[in-house]
Amino acid sequence: KAGVTQTPRYLIKTRGQQVTLSCSPISGHRSVSWYQQTPGQGLQFLFEYFSETQRNKGNFPGRFSGRQFSNSRSEMNVSTLELGDSALYLCASSQGLAGTDTQYFGPGTRLTVL
Amino acid sequence: GENVEQHPSTLSVQEGDSAVIKCTYSDSASNYFPWYKQELGKGPQLIIDIRSNVGEKKDQRIAVTLNKTAKHFSLHITETQPEDSAVYFCATHGAYKYIFGTGTRLKVLA
C-alpha cells in the first residue's frame, strides 16, 4: 500500500499570502489529522477530519482551516500568512478516529514565510 | 493544561549500549501511548505503542513500559545501532487529540 503523501514538499510564501497544502491518506483510511512542527513548539495538533467532518480542533487561530473530500483526501489552508507560520506541516491518517487506530504520518510540507 | 514532558532532550550512547527515554504526562484521560522515530527530512514513524491496560510491551530490541499510577512511560532500546540515531517522540492520546513530547535526539556512536 502506498503511504501518506503530501504535496507540495516545499513552499515559500511571503507575509500576507495564503497557502493550501494537500494530503492523500493511505487507501482505506478515513481519518486525517494535521500537525504543525516547529523547533520551538514541537509537534502541535491542528485538527482532525473523519468522513468529511472536522471532529477535533487544536488551539490555532481561525486563519488555519481545512477540509476533507469524499475520497478522504484533505487540504489545509492558512490565510494571511505570518512569519511564525514557517514550519513543517505534517498530516497523518488512520483507519478509524485518531487514538483508536495506528496513525501514519506523511513526509510533511516545509513552509517558509518570508 | 495538558502536557507531556520528555527527558532527556539529547542522548549519546556507544553502539551496543542501551538507551532509555522517559515521558511524564498530566492528562488522566490518556489511554494510548505511542512512540515515534523521526529521521531527517521524514515524517514521524511509529515504532511501538502501548494501551493503558498493558504495563509493558516488547518488540525485538525495543520495549515500552507504562506506569499509569505515576503517569509516566518509558522507551527502552537495547543493543543500539548507528541506524537508531534519530529524534524520538513520545505521545499520549486522551479525550480527543494527541499530545507530543518535545523529542529526544539520540546519537549512537560507532
Short mmCIF file of C-alpha atoms in Angstrom, two decimals:
data_model
loop_
_atom_site.label_atom_id
_atom_site.label_comp_id
_atom_site.label_asym_id
_atom_site.label_seq_id
_atom_site.Cartn_x
_atom_site.Cartn_y
_atom_site.Cartn_z
CA LYS A 1 0.00 0.00 0.00
CA ALA A 2 1.20 3.49 -0.74
CA GLY A 3 1.90 5.61 2.29
CA VAL A 4 0.57 9.04 3.17
CA THR A 5 1.54 11.57 0.53
CA GLN A 6 1.74 15.33 0.90
CA THR A 7 2.10 18.00 -1.75
CA PRO A 8 3.95 20.17 -2.23
CA ARG A 9 7.01 19.11 -0.24
CA TYR A 10 8.43 22.62 -0.08
CA LEU A 11 6.79 26.00 -0.32
CA ILE A 12 8.00 29.58 0.00
CA LYS A 13 5.47 32.36 0.55
CA THR A 14 5.51 35.96 1.70
CA ARG A 15 3.66 37.51 4.61
CA GLY A 16 0.01 38.18 3.92
CA GLN A 17 -0.36 35.50 1.27
CA GLN A 18 -2.40 32.36 1.70
CA VAL A 19 -1.41 28.76 1.11
CA THR A 20 -3.12 25.43 0.53
CA LEU A 21 -1.48 22.13 1.42
CA SER A 22 -2.71 18.74 0.29
CA CYS A 23 -2.68 15.31 1.91
CA SER A 24 -3.65 11.95 0.46
CA PRO A 25 -4.16 9.31 3.15
CA ILE A 26 -3.42 5.63 2.92
CA SER A 27 -6.10 3.84 0.92
CA GLY A 28 -8.99 2.88 3.17
CA HIS A 29 -8.12 5.37 5.90
CA ARG A 30 -10.94 7.72 6.82
CA SER A 31 -9.25 9.93 9.37
CA VAL A 32 -6.76 12.66 8.50
CA SER A 33 -5.09 14.79 11.15
CA TRP A 34 -2.87 17.81 10.62
CA TYR A 35 0.05 18.90 12.78
CA GLN A 36 2.46 21.82 12.86
CA GLN A 37 6.07 21.06 13.79
CA THR A 38 8.49 23.82 14.80
CA PRO A 39 11.76 23.74 16.76
CA GLY A 40 10.28 25.94 19.47
CA GLN A 41 6.81 24.46 19.93
CA GLY A 42 7.38 20.91 18.78
CA LEU A 43 4.53 18.89 17.28
CA GLN A 44 1.17 20.53 17.78
CA PHE A 45 -2.26 19.24 16.76
CA LEU A 46 -4.17 21.42 14.31
CA PHE A 47 -7.32 19.45 13.50
CA GLU A 48 -8.73 16.06 12.60
CA TYR A 49 -11.16 15.17 9.85
CA PHE A 50 -13.17 11.98 9.67
CA SER A 51 -15.65 11.20 6.93
CA GLU A 52 -15.55 14.80 5.66
CA THR A 53 -16.34 16.26 9.11
CA GLN A 54 -13.99 18.13 11.38
CA ARG A 55 -14.01 16.10 14.56
CA ASN A 56 -11.49 17.95 16.70
CA LYS A 57 -9.52 21.17 16.61
CA GLY A 58 -6.38 22.33 18.37
CA ASN A 59 -5.56 25.77 19.71
CA PHE A 60 -4.77 27.60 16.49
CA PRO A 61 -6.30 30.83 15.14
CA GLY A 62 -9.08 30.81 12.58
CA ARG A 63 -6.55 31.55 9.83
CA PHE A 64 -5.89 27.82 9.86
CA SER A 65 -8.66 25.83 8.24
CA GLY A 66 -9.12 22.55 6.49
CA ARG A 67 -11.47 20.25 4.71
CA GLN A 68 -11.79 16.65 3.69
CA PHE A 69 -13.22 15.31 0.47
CA SER A 70 -15.34 12.23 -0.13
CA ASN A 71 -12.24 10.24 -1.15
CA SER A 72 -10.68 11.12 2.24
CA ARG A 73 -8.09 13.43 0.72
CA SER A 74 -7.64 16.53 2.82
CA GLU A 75 -6.47 20.07 2.31
CA MET A 76 -5.26 22.60 4.83
CA ASN A 77 -5.40 26.33 4.22
CA VAL A 78 -3.57 29.09 6.00
CA SER A 79 -4.65 32.64 5.22
CA THR A 80 -2.82 35.91 5.87
CA LEU A 81 0.50 34.19 6.46
CA GLU A 82 2.75 35.37 9.27
CA LEU A 83 6.47 34.76 9.76
CA GLY A 84 5.65 32.49 12.67
CA ASP A 85 3.74 30.13 10.39
CA SER A 86 7.02 28.87 8.98
CA ALA A 87 7.04 25.21 9.95
CA LEU A 88 6.86 21.63 8.81
CA TYR A 89 3.21 20.71 8.33
CA LEU A 90 2.51 17.04 8.77
CA CYS A 91 -0.57 15.08 8.04
CA ALA A 92 -1.34 11.65 9.43
CA SER A 93 -4.01 9.13 8.55
CA SER A 94 -5.66 6.25 10.37
CA GLN A 95 -8.47 3.85 9.59
CA GLY A 96 -10.63 4.97 12.48
CA LEU A 97 -10.61 8.05 14.63
CA ALA A 98 -7.19 9.12 15.87
CA GLY A 99 -6.35 7.29 19.07
CA THR A 100 -8.36 4.21 18.17
CA ASP A 101 -6.11 3.05 15.33
CA THR A 102 -2.45 3.43 14.45
CA GLN A 103 -1.65 6.79 12.93
CA TYR A 104 0.73 7.00 9.96
CA PHE A 105 2.50 10.24 9.07
CA GLY A 106 3.36 11.68 5.70
CA PRO A 107 6.74 13.29 4.93
CA GLY A 108 5.42 16.80 5.54
CA THR A 109 5.33 20.09 3.68
CA ARG A 110 8.06 22.55 4.64
CA LEU A 111 6.54 26.05 4.55
CA THR A 112 8.80 29.08 4.69
CA VAL A 113 7.21 32.51 5.10
CA LEU A 114 9.40 35.47 4.15
CA GLY B 1 -3.16 22.43 30.57
CA GLU B 2 -2.35 19.01 29.26
CA ASN B 3 1.30 18.41 28.54
CA VAL B 4 3.89 15.69 28.10
CA GLU B 5 7.39 16.13 29.46
CA GLN B 6 10.15 14.16 27.79
CA HIS B 7 13.71 13.57 29.02
CA PRO B 8 16.48 13.75 28.11
CA SER B 9 16.48 16.16 25.18
CA THR B 10 19.71 14.65 23.84
CA LEU B 11 21.25 11.27 24.47
CA SER B 12 24.54 9.87 23.22
CA VAL B 13 25.34 6.18 23.66
CA GLN B 14 28.00 3.84 22.38
CA GLU B 15 26.93 1.28 19.81
CA GLY B 16 25.69 -1.82 21.59
CA ASP B 17 24.66 0.03 24.76
CA SER B 18 21.08 0.60 25.87
CA ALA B 19 19.13 3.85 25.65
CA VAL B 20 16.21 4.91 27.84
CA ILE B 21 13.88 7.83 27.20
CA LYS B 22 11.25 8.85 29.73
CA CYS B 23 7.96 10.73 29.45
CA THR B 24 5.56 12.06 32.06
CA TYR B 25 2.02 13.14 31.23
CA SER B 26 -0.69 15.08 33.02
CA ASP B 27 -3.97 14.09 31.35
CA SER B 28 -5.65 11.34 33.36
CA ALA B 29 -7.82 10.51 30.34
CA SER B 30 -4.76 9.38 28.36
CA ASN B 31 -5.21 5.81 27.26
CA TYR B 32 -2.88 5.32 24.32
CA PHE B 33 0.89 5.88 24.34
CA PRO B 34 2.79 5.66 21.05
CA TRP B 35 6.47 6.29 20.38
CA TYR B 36 7.67 7.75 17.09
CA LYS B 37 11.06 7.91 15.41
CA GLN B 38 11.75 10.82 13.09
CA GLU B 39 14.70 10.84 10.74
CA LEU B 40 15.94 13.92 8.95
CA GLY B 41 13.60 15.01 6.18
CA LYS B 42 10.94 12.46 7.05
CA GLY B 43 7.72 12.33 8.98
CA PRO B 44 7.48 10.54 12.33
CA GLN B 45 7.27 6.77 12.11
CA LEU B 46 5.52 4.68 14.76
CA ILE B 47 7.96 2.25 16.37
CA ILE B 48 5.96 0.88 19.29
CA ASP B 49 2.81 1.69 21.21
CA ILE B 50 1.03 0.63 24.37
CA ARG B 51 -2.51 0.95 25.63
CA SER B 52 -3.44 1.72 29.20
CA ASN B 53 -4.47 -1.81 30.10
CA VAL B 54 -0.95 -3.11 29.49
CA GLY B 55 2.14 -2.41 31.62
CA GLU B 56 4.89 -3.46 29.22
CA LYS B 57 5.30 -4.33 25.57
CA LYS B 58 8.36 -5.54 23.70
CA ASP B 59 9.24 -5.78 20.04
CA GLN B 60 12.71 -7.17 19.38
CA ARG B 61 15.18 -4.54 20.66
CA ILE B 62 12.51 -2.02 21.61
CA ALA B 63 10.32 -2.04 24.70
CA VAL B 64 7.90 0.37 26.32
CA THR B 65 6.81 0.39 29.95
CA LEU B 66 3.83 2.22 31.38
CA ASN B 67 3.07 3.24 34.95
CA LYS B 68 -0.42 4.78 34.94
CA THR B 69 -0.39 5.49 38.66
CA ALA B 70 2.71 7.64 38.32
CA LYS B 71 1.66 8.86 34.85
CA HIS B 72 4.90 8.02 33.16
CA PHE B 73 6.08 5.74 30.40
CA SER B 74 9.47 4.90 29.00
CA LEU B 75 11.12 3.69 25.81
CA HIS B 76 13.97 1.21 26.08
CA ILE B 77 16.25 0.41 23.15
CA THR B 78 18.78 -2.38 23.68
CA GLU B 79 21.86 -3.20 21.60
CA THR B 80 21.75 0.19 19.90
CA GLN B 81 22.95 0.51 16.32
CA PRO B 82 24.04 3.57 14.31
CA GLU B 83 20.75 3.44 12.36
CA ASP B 84 18.89 4.04 15.63
CA SER B 85 20.21 7.62 15.54
CA ALA B 86 17.18 9.89 15.13
CA VAL B 87 14.76 12.05 17.10
CA TYR B 88 12.29 10.10 19.21
CA PHE B 89 8.93 11.46 20.33
CA CYS B 90 6.56 10.11 22.91
CA ALA B 91 2.87 10.94 22.69
CA THR B 92 -0.37 10.42 24.53
CA HIS B 93 -3.93 10.32 23.29
CA GLY B 94 -6.65 11.19 25.75
CA ALA B 95 -10.05 12.70 25.19
CA TYR B 96 -9.68 13.81 21.60
CA LYS B 97 -6.15 14.60 20.49
CA TYR B 98 -2.54 13.57 20.54
CA ILE B 99 -0.09 15.50 22.70
CA PHE B 100 3.56 15.04 21.87
CA GLY B 101 6.68 15.26 23.97
CA THR B 102 9.41 17.67 22.95
CA GLY B 103 11.63 14.96 21.46
CA THR B 104 14.92 13.26 22.29
CA ARG B 105 17.81 13.38 19.84
CA LEU B 106 19.54 10.01 20.12
CA LYS B 107 23.05 9.64 18.78
CA VAL B 108 24.58 6.19 18.60
CA LEU B 109 28.34 6.42 18.36
CA ALA B 110 30.10 3.72 16.36
#
